[in-house]
Amino acid sequence: MLYALVAILIGIIVAITAGILKRSDGESLANASLYAGGAFVASVTVTLALMSTAGLV
């Protein structure tokens, strides 16, 4: 359970960073939010996969 929380927190950090960078490029707020959501899902998936491979989860 704790490892899932760590993966979600990493995903939130990545999503916020991706959204800010996308918005600073001049994209609309809606497009930046969609981009951040995709970054969140991808980063949580990759983090959980790496934790699973390492035998943590």
Coordinates of C-alpha atoms in Angstrom, one line a residue:
M1 CA 0.0 0.0 0.0
L2 CA 2.8 2.4 0.8
Y3 CA 4.6 1.7 -2.5
A4 CA 1.4 2.6 -4.4
L5 CA 1.2 5.9 -2.5
V6 CA 4.8 6.6 -3.4
A7 CA 4.1 5.9 -7.1
I8 CA 1.0 8.2 -7.0
L9 CA 3.0 11.0 -5.4
I10 CA 5.7 10.6 -8.0
G11 CA 3.0 10.7 -10.7
I12 CA 1.6 13.9 -9.2
I13 CA 5.0 15.6 -9.3
V14 CA 5.5 14.6 -12.9
A15 CA 2.0 15.7 -13.9
I16 CA 2.4 19.1 -12.3
T17 CA 5.7 19.6 -14.0
A18 CA 4.4 18.5 -17.3
G19 CA 1.3 20.7 -17.1
I20 CA 3.4 23.7 -16.2
L21 CA 5.8 23.2 -19.0
K22 CA 3.0 22.6 -21.5
R23 CA 1.2 25.7 -20.4
S24 CA 4.3 27.8 -20.6
D25 CA 4.6 26.8 -24.3
G26 CA 1.4 28.7 -25.0
E27 CA -1.1 25.7 -25.0
S28 CA -4.6 26.2 -23.7
L29 CA -5.4 25.1 -20.1
A30 CA -7.5 22.2 -21.4
N31 CA -4.7 20.8 -23.5
A32 CA -2.2 21.3 -20.7
S33 CA -4.5 19.4 -18.3
L34 CA -4.9 16.5 -20.8
Y35 CA -1.1 16.4 -21.3
A36 CA -0.6 16.3 -17.5
G37 CA -3.1 13.6 -17.1
G38 CA -1.3 11.4 -19.6
A39 CA 2.0 12.1 -17.9
F40 CA 0.5 11.1 -14.6
V41 CA -0.9 7.8 -15.9
A42 CA 2.4 7.0 -17.7
S43 CA 4.6 7.8 -14.7
V44 CA 2.5 5.8 -12.2
T45 CA 2.5 2.8 -14.6
V46 CA 6.2 2.9 -15.1
T47 CA 6.9 3.4 -11.4
L48 CA 4.7 0.5 -10.4
A49 CA 6.3 -1.7 -13.1
L50 CA 9.8 -0.9 -11.9
M51 CA 8.8 -1.5 -8.3
S52 CA 7.3 -4.9 -9.4
T53 CA 10.4 -5.8 -11.3
A54 CA 12.6 -4.9 -8.3
G55 CA 10.4 -7.1 -6.1
L56 CA 9.1 -4.3 -3.9
V57 CA 5.4 -4.7 -4.7

